[in-house]
């Protein structure tokens, strides 16, 4: 097994997931495709935490590019020992993984809080508030209560769907970065490639 190829595969996966996180977060600003709620500040406060754009998105692109670039690194490294450079690169990828873990963790936490609190909406009394904040997330199991939000239309479905997507994507990113921590440590200790022939063919 070549640890560098594994890292590169994880990097490509993280890049795709990061773009999906950014897209999902951007959609949260436009319930039903309308822009006026963002300009009027009638969006959930957790939308403004940029969990998908920053946490699951931009912060995830850094480790993704590091992992993708690992396989192109020069095999000859320090002290005249072949494959030493690769070992150092694999160990340094662990630091990038930790950044990814922090970013994805932030994305997961904010998405979970956004789901638990529910959206900011106009209720039947004509007031803008967090109608489901006191339910401690129980509203997610009782869809009949979602009609309490009259505006934006279908905002509960919009928020639940997109925050759930961010929660899932952030969770997958977290797992992939955790896998790369293990992969990076093993690659740094055992060498970039377990096969001796692969080491000299790099």
PDB file of C-alpha atoms in Angstrom, residues 1 18 36 66 85 87 89 95 111 120 124 149 165 171 173 182 190:
ATOM      1  CA  UNK A   1       0.000   0.000   0.000  1.00  0.00           C
ATOM      2  CA  UNK A  18     -15.582  21.504   0.764  1.00  0.00           C
ATOM      3  CA  UNK A  36     -34.682  40.062   0.808  1.00  0.00           C
ATOM      4  CA  UNK A  66      -1.677  19.426   0.904  1.00  0.00           C
ATOM      5  CA  UNK A  85      11.513  13.798   2.199  1.00  0.00           C
ATOM      6  CA  UNK A  87       8.381  10.679   5.328  1.00  0.00           C
ATOM      7  CA  UNK A  89       5.884  15.318   4.096  1.00  0.00           C
ATOM      8  CA  UNK A  95      -0.720  19.091  10.986  1.00  0.00           C
ATOM      9  CA  UNK A 111     -24.993  22.925  12.002  1.00  0.00           C
ATOM     10  CA  UNK A 120     -35.930  32.692  12.584  1.00  0.00           C
ATOM     11  CA  UNK A 124     -48.868  33.425  13.553  1.00  0.00           C
ATOM     12  CA  UNK A 149     -43.704  29.642  10.516  1.00  0.00           C
ATOM     13  CA  UNK A 165     -26.454  18.441   4.728  1.00  0.00           C
ATOM     14  CA  UNK A 171     -19.017  14.605   9.748  1.00  0.00           C
ATOM     15  CA  UNK A 173     -14.794  15.505   6.465  1.00  0.00           C
ATOM     16  CA  UNK A 182      -3.423   7.771  11.091  1.00  0.00           C
ATOM     17  CA  UNK A 190       6.952   3.116   7.852  1.00  0.00           C
TER      18      UNK A 190
END
